[in-house]
Coordinates of C-alpha atoms in Angstrom, one line a residue:
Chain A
X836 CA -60.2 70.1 -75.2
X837 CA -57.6 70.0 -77.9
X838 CA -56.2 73.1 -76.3
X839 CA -55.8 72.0 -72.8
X840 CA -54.1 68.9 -74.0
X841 CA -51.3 70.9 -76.0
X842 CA -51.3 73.1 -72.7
X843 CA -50.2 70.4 -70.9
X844 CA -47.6 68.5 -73.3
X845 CA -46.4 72.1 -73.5
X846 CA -45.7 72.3 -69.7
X847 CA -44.4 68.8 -69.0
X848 CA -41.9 69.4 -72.0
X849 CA -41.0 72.6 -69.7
X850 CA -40.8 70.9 -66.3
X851 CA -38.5 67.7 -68.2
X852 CA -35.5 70.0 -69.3
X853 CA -35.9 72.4 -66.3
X854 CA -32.9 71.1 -64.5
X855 CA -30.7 70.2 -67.6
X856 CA -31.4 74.4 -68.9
X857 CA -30.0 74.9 -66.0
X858 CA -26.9 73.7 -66.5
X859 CA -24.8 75.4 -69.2
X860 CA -25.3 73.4 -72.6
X861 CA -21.3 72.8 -73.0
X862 CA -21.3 70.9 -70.3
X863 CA -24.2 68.4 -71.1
X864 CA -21.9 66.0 -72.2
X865 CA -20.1 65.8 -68.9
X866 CA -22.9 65.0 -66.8
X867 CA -23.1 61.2 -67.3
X868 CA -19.2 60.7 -67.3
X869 CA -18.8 62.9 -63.8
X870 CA -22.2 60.5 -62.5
X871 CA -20.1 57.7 -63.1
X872 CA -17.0 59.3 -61.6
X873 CA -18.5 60.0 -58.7
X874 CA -20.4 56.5 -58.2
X875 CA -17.3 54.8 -58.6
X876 CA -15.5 57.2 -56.2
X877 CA -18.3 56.6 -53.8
X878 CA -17.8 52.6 -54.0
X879 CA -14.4 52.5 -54.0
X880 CA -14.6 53.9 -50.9
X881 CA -16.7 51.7 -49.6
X882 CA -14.1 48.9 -50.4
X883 CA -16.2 46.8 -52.1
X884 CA -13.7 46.8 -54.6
X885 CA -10.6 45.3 -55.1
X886 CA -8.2 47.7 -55.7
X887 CA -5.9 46.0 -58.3
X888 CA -8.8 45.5 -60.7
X889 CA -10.7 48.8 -59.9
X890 CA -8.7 51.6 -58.2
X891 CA -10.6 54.0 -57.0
X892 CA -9.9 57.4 -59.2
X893 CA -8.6 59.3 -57.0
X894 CA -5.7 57.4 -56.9
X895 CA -5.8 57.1 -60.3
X896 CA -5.3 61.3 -60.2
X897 CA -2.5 60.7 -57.9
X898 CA -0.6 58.3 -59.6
X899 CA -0.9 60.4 -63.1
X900 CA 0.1 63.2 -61.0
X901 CA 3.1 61.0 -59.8
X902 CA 4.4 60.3 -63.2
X903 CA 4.0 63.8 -64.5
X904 CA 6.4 64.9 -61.8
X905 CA 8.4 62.2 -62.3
X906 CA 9.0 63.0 -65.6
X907 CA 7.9 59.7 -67.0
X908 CA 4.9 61.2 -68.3
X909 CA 6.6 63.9 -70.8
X910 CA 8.9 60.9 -72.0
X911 CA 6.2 58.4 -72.4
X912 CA 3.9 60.8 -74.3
X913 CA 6.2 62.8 -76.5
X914 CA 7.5 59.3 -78.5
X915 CA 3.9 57.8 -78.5
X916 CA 2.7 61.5 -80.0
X917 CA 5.9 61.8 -82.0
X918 CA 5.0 57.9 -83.6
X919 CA 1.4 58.7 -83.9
X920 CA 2.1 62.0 -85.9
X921 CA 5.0 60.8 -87.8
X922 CA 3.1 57.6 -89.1
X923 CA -0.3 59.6 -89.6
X924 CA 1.4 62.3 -91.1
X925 CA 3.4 59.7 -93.6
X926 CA -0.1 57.4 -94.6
X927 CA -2.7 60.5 -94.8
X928 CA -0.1 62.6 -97.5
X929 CA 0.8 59.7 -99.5
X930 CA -3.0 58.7 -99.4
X931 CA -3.6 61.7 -100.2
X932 CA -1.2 61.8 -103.3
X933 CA -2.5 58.2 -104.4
X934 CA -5.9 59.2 -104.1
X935 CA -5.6 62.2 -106.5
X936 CA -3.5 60.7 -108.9
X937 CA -6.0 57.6 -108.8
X938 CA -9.1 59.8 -109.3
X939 CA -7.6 62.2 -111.7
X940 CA -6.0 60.3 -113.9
X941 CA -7.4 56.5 -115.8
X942 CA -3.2 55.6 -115.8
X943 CA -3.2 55.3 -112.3
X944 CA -6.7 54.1 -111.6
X945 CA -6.3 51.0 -113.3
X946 CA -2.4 50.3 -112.9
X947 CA -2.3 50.9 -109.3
X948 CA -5.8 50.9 -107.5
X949 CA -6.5 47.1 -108.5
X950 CA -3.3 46.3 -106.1
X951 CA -4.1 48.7 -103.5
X952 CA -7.8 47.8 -103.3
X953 CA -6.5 43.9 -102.6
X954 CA -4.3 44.8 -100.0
X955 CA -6.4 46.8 -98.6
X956 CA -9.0 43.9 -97.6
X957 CA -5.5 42.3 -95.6
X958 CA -5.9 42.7 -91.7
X959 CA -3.2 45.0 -90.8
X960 CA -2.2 43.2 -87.1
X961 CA -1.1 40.0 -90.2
X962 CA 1.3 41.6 -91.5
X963 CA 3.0 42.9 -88.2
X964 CA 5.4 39.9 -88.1
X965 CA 6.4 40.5 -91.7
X966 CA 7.2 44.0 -90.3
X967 CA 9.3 42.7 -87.4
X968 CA 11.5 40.5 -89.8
X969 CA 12.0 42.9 -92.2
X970 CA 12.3 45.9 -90.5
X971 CA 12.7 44.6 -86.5
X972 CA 11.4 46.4 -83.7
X973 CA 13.1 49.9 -84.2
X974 CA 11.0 53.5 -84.1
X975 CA 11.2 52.8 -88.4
X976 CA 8.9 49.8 -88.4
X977 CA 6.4 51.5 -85.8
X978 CA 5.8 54.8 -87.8
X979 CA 5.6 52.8 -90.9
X980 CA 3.0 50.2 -89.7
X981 CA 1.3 53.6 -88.3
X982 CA 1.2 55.0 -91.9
X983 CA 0.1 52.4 -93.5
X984 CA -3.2 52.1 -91.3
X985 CA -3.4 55.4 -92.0
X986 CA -3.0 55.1 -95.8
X987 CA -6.0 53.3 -96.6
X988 CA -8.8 55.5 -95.1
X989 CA -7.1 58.9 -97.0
X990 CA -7.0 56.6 -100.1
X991 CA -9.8 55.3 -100.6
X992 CA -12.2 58.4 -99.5
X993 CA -10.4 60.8 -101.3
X994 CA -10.4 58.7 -104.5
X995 CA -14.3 57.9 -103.9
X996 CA -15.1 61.6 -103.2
X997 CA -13.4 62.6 -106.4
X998 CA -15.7 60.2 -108.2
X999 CA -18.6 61.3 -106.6
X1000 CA -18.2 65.3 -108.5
X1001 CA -21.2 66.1 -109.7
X1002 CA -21.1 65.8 -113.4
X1003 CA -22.9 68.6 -113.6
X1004 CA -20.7 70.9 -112.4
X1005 CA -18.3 69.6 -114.3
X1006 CA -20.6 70.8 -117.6
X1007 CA -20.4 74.5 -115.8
X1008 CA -16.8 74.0 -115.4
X1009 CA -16.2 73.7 -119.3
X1010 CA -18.7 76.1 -120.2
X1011 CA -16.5 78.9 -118.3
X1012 CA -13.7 76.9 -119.9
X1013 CA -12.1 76.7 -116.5
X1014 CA -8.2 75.2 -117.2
X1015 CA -7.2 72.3 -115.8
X1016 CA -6.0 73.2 -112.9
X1017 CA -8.6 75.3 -112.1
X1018 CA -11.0 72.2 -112.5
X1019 CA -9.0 70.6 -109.9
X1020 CA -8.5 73.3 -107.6
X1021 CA -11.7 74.9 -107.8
X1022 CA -14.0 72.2 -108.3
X1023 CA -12.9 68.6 -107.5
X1024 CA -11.0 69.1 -104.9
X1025 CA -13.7 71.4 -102.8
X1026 CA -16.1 68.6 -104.3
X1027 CA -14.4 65.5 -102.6
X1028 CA -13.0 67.6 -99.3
X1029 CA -15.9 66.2 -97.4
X1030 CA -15.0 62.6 -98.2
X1031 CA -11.4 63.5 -97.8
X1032 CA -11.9 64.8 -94.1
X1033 CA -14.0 61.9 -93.2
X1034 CA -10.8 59.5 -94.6
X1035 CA -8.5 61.9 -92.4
X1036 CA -10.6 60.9 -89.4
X1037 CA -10.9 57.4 -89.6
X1038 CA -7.3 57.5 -90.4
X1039 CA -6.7 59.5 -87.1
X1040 CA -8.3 56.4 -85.4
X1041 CA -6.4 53.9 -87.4
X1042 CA -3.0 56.0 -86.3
X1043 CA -4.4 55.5 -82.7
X1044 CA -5.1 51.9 -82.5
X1045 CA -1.9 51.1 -84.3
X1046 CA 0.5 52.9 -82.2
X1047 CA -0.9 50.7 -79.0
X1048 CA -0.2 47.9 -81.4
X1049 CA 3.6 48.9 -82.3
X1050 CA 4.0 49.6 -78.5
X1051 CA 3.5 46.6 -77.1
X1052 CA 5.5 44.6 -80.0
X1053 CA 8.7 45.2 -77.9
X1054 CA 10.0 49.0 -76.8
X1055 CA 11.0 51.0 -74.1
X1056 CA 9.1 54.0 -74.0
X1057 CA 5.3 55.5 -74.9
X1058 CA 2.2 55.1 -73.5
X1059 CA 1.4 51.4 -75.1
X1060 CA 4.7 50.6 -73.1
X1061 CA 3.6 51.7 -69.9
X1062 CA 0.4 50.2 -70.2
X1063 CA 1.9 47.3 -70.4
X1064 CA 4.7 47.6 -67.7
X1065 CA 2.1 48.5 -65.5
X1066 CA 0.8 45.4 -66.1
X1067 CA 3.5 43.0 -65.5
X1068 CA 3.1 44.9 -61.8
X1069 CA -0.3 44.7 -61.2
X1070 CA -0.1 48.6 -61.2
X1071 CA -3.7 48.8 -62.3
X1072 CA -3.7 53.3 -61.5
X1073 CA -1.3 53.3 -64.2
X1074 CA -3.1 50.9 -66.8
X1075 CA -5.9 53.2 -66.3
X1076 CA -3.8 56.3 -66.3
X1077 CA -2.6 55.2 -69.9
X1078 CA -5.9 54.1 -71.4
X1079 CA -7.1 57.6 -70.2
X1080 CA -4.8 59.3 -72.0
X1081 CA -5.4 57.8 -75.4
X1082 CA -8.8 58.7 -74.8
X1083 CA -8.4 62.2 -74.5
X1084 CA -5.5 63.0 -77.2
X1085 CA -7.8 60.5 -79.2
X1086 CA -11.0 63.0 -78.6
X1087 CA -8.6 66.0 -79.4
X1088 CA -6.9 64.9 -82.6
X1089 CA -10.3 64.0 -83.6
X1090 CA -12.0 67.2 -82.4
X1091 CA -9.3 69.1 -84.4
X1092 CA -10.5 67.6 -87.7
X1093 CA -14.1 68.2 -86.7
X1094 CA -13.0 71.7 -86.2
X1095 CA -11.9 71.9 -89.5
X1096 CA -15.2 70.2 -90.9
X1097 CA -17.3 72.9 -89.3
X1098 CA -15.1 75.7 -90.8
X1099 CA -14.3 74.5 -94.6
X1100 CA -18.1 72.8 -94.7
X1101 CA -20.3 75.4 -93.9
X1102 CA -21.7 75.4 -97.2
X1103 CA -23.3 71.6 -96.7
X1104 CA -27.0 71.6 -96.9
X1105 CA -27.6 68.2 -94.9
X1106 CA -30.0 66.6 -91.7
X1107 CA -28.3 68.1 -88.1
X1108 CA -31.3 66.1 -86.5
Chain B
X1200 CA -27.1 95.4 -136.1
X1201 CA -28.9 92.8 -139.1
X1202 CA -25.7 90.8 -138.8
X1203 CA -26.4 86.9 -138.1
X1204 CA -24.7 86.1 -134.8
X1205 CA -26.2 82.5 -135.0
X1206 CA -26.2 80.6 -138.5
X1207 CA -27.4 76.6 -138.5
X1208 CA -27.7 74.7 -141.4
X1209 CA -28.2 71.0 -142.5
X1210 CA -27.5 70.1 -138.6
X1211 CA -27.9 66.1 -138.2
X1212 CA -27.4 64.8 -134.9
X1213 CA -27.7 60.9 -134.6
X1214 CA -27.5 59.1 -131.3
X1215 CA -25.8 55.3 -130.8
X1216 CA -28.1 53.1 -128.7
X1217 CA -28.0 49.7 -127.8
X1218 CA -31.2 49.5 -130.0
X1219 CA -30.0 51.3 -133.2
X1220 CA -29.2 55.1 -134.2
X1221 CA -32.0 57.0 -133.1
X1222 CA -32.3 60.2 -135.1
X1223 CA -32.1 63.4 -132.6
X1224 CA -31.8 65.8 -135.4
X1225 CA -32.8 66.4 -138.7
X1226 CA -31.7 69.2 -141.0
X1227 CA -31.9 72.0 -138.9
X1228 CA -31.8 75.4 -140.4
X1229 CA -32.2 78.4 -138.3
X1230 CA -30.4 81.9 -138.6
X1231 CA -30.6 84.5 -135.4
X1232 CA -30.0 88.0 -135.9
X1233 CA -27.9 89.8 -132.9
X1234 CA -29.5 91.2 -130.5
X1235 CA -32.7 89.1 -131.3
X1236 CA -34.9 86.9 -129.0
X1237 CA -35.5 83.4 -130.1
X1238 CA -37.8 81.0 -128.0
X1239 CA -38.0 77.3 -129.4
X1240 CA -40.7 75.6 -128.1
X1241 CA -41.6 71.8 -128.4
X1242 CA -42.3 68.5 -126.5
X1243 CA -40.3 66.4 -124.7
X1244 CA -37.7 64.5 -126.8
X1245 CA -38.0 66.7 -130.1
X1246 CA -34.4 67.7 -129.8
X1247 CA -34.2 71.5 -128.5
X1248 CA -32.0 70.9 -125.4
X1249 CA -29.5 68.8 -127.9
X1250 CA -29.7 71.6 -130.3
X1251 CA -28.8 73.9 -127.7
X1252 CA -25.7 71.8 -126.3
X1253 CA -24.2 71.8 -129.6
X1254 CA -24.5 75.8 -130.2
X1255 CA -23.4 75.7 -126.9
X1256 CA -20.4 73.6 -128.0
X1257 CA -21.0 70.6 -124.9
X1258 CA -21.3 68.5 -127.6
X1259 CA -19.4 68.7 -131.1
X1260 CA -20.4 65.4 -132.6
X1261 CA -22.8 66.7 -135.5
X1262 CA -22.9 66.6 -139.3
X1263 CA -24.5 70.0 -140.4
X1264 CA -23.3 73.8 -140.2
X1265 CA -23.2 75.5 -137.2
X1266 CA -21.8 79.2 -137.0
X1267 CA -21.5 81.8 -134.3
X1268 CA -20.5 84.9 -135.6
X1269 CA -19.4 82.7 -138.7
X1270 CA -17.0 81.2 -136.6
X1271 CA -17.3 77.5 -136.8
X1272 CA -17.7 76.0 -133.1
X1273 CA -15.0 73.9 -132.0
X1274 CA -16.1 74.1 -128.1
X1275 CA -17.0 75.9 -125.4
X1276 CA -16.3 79.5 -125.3
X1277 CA -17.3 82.8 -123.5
X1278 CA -19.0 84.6 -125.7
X1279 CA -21.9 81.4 -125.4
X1280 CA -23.4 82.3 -121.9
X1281 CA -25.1 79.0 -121.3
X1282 CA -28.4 78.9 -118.4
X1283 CA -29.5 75.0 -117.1
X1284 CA -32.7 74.5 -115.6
X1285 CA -31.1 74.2 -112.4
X1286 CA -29.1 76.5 -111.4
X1287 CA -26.0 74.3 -111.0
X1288 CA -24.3 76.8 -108.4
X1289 CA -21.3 75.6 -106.7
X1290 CA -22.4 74.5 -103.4
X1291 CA -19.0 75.3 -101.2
X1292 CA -19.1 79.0 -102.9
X1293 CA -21.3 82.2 -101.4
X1294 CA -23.4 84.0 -103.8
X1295 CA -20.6 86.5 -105.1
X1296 CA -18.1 83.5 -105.7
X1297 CA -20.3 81.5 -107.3
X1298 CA -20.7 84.9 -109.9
X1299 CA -17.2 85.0 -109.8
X1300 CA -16.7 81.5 -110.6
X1301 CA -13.2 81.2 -111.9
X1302 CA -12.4 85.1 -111.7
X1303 CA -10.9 85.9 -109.0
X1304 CA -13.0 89.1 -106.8
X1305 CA -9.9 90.7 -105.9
X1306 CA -9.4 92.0 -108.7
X1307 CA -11.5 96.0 -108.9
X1308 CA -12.6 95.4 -112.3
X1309 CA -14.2 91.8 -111.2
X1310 CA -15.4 93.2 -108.0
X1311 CA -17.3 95.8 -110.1
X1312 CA -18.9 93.6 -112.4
X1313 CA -20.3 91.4 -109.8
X1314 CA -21.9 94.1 -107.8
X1315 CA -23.5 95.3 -110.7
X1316 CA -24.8 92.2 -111.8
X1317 CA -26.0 91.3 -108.0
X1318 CA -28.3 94.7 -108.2
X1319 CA -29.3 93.8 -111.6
X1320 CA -31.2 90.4 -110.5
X1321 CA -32.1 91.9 -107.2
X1322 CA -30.1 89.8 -104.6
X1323 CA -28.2 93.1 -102.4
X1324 CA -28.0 91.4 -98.8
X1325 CA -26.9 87.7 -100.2
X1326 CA -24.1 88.7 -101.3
X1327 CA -22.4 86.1 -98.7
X1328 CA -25.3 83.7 -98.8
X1329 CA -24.5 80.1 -99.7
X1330 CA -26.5 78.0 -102.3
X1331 CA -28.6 76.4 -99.8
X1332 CA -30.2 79.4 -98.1
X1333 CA -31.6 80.4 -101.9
X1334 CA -35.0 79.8 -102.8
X1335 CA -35.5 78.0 -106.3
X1336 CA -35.5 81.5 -108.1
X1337 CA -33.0 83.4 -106.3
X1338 CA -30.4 80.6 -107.1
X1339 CA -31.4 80.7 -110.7
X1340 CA -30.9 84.7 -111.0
X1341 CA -27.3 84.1 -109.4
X1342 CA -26.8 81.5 -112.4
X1343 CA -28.2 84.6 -114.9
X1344 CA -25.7 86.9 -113.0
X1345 CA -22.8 84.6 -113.4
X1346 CA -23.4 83.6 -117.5
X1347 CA -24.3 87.2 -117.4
X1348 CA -20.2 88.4 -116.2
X1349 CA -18.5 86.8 -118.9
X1350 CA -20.9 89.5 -121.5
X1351 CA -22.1 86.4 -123.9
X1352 CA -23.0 87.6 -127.0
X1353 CA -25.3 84.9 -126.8
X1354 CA -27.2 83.5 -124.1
X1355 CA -28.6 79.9 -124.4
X1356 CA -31.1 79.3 -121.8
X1357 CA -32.5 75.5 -121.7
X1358 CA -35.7 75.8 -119.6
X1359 CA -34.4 77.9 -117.2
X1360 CA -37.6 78.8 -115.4
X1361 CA -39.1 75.5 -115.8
X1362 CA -38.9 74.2 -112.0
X1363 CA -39.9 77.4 -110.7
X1364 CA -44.0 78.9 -109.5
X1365 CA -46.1 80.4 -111.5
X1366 CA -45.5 83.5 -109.5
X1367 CA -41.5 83.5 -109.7
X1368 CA -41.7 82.1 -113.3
X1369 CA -43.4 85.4 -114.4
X1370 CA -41.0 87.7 -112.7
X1371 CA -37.8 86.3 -113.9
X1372 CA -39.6 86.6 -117.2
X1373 CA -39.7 90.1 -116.9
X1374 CA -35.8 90.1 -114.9
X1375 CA -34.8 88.3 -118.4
X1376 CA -36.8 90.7 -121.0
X1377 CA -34.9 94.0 -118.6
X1378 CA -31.7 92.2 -119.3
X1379 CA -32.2 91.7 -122.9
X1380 CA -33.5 95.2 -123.2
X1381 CA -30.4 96.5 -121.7
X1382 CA -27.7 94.7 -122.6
X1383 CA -29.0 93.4 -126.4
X1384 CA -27.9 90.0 -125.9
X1385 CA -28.8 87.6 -128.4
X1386 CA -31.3 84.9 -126.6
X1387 CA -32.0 81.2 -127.5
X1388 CA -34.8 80.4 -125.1
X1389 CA -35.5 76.4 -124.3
X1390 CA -39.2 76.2 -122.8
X1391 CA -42.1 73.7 -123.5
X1392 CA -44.2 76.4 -122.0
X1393 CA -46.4 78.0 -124.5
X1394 CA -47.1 81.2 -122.9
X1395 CA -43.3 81.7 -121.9
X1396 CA -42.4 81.1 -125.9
X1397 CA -44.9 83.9 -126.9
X1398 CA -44.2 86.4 -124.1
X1399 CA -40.8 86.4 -124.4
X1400 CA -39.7 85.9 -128.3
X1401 CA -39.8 88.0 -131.3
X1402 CA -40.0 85.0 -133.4
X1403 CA -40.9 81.6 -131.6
X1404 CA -39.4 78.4 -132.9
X1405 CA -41.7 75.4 -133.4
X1406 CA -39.8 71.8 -132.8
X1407 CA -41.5 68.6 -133.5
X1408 CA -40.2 65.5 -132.4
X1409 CA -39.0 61.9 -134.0
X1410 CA -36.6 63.0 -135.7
X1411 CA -36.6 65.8 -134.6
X1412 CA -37.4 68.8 -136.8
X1413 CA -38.5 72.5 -137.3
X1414 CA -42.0 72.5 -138.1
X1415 CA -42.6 76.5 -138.6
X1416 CA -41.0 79.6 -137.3
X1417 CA -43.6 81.9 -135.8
X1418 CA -42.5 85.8 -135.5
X1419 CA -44.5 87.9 -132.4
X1420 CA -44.9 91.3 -133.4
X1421 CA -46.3 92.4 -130.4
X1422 CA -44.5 95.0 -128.5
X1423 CA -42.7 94.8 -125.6
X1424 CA -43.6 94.9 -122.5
X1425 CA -46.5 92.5 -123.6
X1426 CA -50.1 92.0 -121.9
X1427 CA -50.7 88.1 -121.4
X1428 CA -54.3 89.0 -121.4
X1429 CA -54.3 91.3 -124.3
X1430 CA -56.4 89.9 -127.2
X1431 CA -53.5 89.9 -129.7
X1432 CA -51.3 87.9 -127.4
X1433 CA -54.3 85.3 -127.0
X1434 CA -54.7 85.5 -130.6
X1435 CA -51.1 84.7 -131.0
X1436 CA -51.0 82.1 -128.4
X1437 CA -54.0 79.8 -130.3
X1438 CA -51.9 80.3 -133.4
X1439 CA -48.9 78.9 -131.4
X1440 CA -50.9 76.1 -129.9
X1441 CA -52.8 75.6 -133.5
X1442 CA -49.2 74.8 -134.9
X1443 CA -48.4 72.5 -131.9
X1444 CA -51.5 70.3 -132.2
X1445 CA -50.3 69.7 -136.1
X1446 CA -47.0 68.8 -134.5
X1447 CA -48.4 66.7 -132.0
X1448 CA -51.2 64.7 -133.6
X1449 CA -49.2 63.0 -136.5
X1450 CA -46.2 62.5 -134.4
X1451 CA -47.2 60.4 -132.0
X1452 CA -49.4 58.1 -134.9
X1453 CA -45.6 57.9 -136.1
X1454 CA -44.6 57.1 -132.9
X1455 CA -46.7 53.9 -132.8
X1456 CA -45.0 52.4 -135.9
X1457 CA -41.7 52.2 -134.2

């Protein structure tokens, strides 16, 4: 009896994840996105919906493809990406910097990391009218209200992931009378490099979410801009056109620094579910 | 050959707790001859890993005499090969890295050593393994292979086998006694396993605890390789044991006072 139940799980498991083996497994992530494409296609067709709050995506494709050829596209996206990667690039290394010296050394930890815990707590949109009296409107106070977002995630995980070194290793480390450096080199730093990845990514999605911030403040260019030319229009294709795009150099940046998880933390011995 | 690698005399260790100086310590004297094999054996709290951390040099805040190769210890240093119970590998490194350590494998000589060491504790093939695909007793002969590069003249092992099976327990045994054999490293063996202490040591060590002390120094003279079964190793076990029940009887009657 026991037998012919498992029999039957066994086949019903079989018959539920026929049609999804037959699909090739990179692609099981696309199937509910490229549903929902096609649904909305479908019903946009239908005009059942108004197309200044939902265009239908094929005009959507058509007006992206309009702005690449226009040019406007290159422009918009090369100052957002240059912002974005200026900004990130200034927080994440001077995180980085902080975060060693904070972890590595007591002078710092408790002369510096009281103040930058406290400002950390701050909501970073608070201070943006600070920024725009001090520093105006100008590509300067962008990329620095980028880096600071950025900062704080690099900071505070690579400080944390220092402190988390397994003491015990550290014992090993003196028994081979490892040097200094190689302390640092060879054991705390490949010790904290998971925390200081994860602090790189959320810092990626700080950079993100700040740039739309700095682009809507007041310029004339990036992505943030011409989502919010579009608008003052009513062009809704192009809203949607801009929103998409974050989205996807938001997955890539993002799957970059996953890439480089996989590759520098094979060694981690932990649930995959 | 008779020369005393390992001289301790007087050694006091006392410990600061909230609740008063507890006594870890008290007047240690034990002399090790090179190339000999000690086992110290005892129950939990009589001291022997603390002993062993300050031969080892992790911790230099004693009164007492402690000399290794009548040097005085003022630290750490490479010719004190030191063995925890776990294996404490570095998790990020593969199996020949972690042997490495801070060596670096490029170098022929290094590269040499390593493989010679892998084929002495049997892991060929996991050469590029990580950490976590080791069972309990592969990871702990890649710990012997890596205090084993550095060529210790002593080799302080603090329970190493203790989280391991009977079965894998018996064989590293026997891994350890070819190493010893071969290379005449001087051993100071941690256990609070009473067969372990007798199969393995020429002279056995017996620690009893608050303070803690040497009660008696047992030597083996039974060759090696030894029968666990034999009567003369059953003979000397009970003798072990006989000492052990002296040490714990007394001890914990103390133990109720404080």
């Amino acid at each position: 009896m026991s037998g012919q139940s498992v029999s039957r799980e066994t086949a019903g498991k079989a018959a539920g994840s026929d049609w999804l083996s037959r699909i090739p497994r990179p692609l099981h992530g696309w199937i509910v996105p490229v549903l929902v494409v096609v649904v909305w296609q479908i019903v946009s067709g239908l005009g059942i919906l108004s197309a200044t709050l939902l265009p239908a995506p094929a005009s959507i494709v058509k007006s992206f493809l309009a702005l690449c050829a226009s040019g406007e596209m290159a422009e918009h996206l090369s100052i957002s990406i240059y912002r974005a990667g200026f900004g990130f690039l200034l927080g994440t290394s001077l995180g980085l910097l902080l975060g060693l010296s904070a972890g590595l050394g007591k002078l710092v930890e408790k002369t510096l990391d009281p103040s930058l815990q406290m400002l950390r707590t701050v909501p970073l949109l608070s201070v943006i009218p600070l920024f725009i009296l001090w520093f105006g409107i100008g590509e300067f106070s962008k990329v620095l209200l980028i880096g600071l977002g950025a900062f704080f995630p690099v900071y505070v995980n690579t400080y944390l992931g220092i402190r988390s070194t397994d003491a015990k290793l550290y014992e090993v480390s003196r028994i081979f009378q490892y040097t200094r450096l190689q302390q640092v080199t060879k054991l705390i730093i490949p010790a904290a490099l998971p925390n200081i990845l994860l602090g790189v990514r959320l810092s990626l999605g700080a950079s993100w979410l700040l740039l739309v911030v700095a682009e809507m403040m007041g310029t004339s260019a990036g992505i943030g801009y011409m989502i919010q030319d579009a608008r003052a229009y009513s062009e809704t294709e192009i809203v949607f056109v801009g929103i998409i795009m974050f989205a996807v150099f938001g997955k890539l940046s993002d799957s970059a620094v996953k890439l480089l998880e996989t590759r520098w933390l094979r060694w981690r011995d932990t649930y995959k579910g | 050959m008779a020369a005393e690698m390992l001289v301790v005399h007087e050694l006091n260790k006392t410990f600061a707790t909230p609740s008063g100086d507890v006594i870890a310590l008290n007047r240690i004297g034990l002399q090790v001859k090179q190339g000999e094999f000690i086992t110290i054996i005892g129950p939990s709290g009589c001291g022997k890993s603390t002993l062993l951390k300050i031969v080892a040099g992790l911790d230099t805040k004693y009164e007492g005499t402690v000399l290794v190769n009548g040097k005085p210890i003022d630290g750490p240093s490479i010719e004190k090969g030191f063995i925890f119970q776990e294996p404490r590998l570095f998790p990020w490194l593969t199996v020949e890295k972690n042997i490495a350590a801070n060596l670096s494998l490029r170098k022929p000589e290094v590269r040499k050593r390593v493989d010679e060491l892998i084929a002495l504790v049997r892991l060929q093939g996991f050469e590029r393994s990580y950490p976590r695909e080791l069972s309990g007793g592969m990871a702990q002969r890649v710990a012997i292979a890596r205090a084993l590069l550095r060529s210790p003249d002593i080799l302080l092992l603090d329970e190493p086998f203790g989280a391991l099976d009977a079965f894998t327990r018996s064989h590293m045994q026997e891994v350890l006694l070819d190493i010893w054999q071969s290379n005449k490293t001087t051993m100071l063996f941690v256990t609070h396993d009473l067969d372990e202490a007798v199969f393995l040591g020429e002279r056995v060590v017996i620690m009893n605890p608050r303070p803690g002390h040497i009660r008696s120094i047992l030597p083996i003279d039974l060759p090696y390789p030894r029968k666990r079964a034999g009567h003369a190793f059953q003979e000397l076990r009970h003798k072990v044991l006989n000492e052990f029940e002296k040490v714990e009887g007394p001890a914990v009657d103390e133990g109720a006072h404080i």
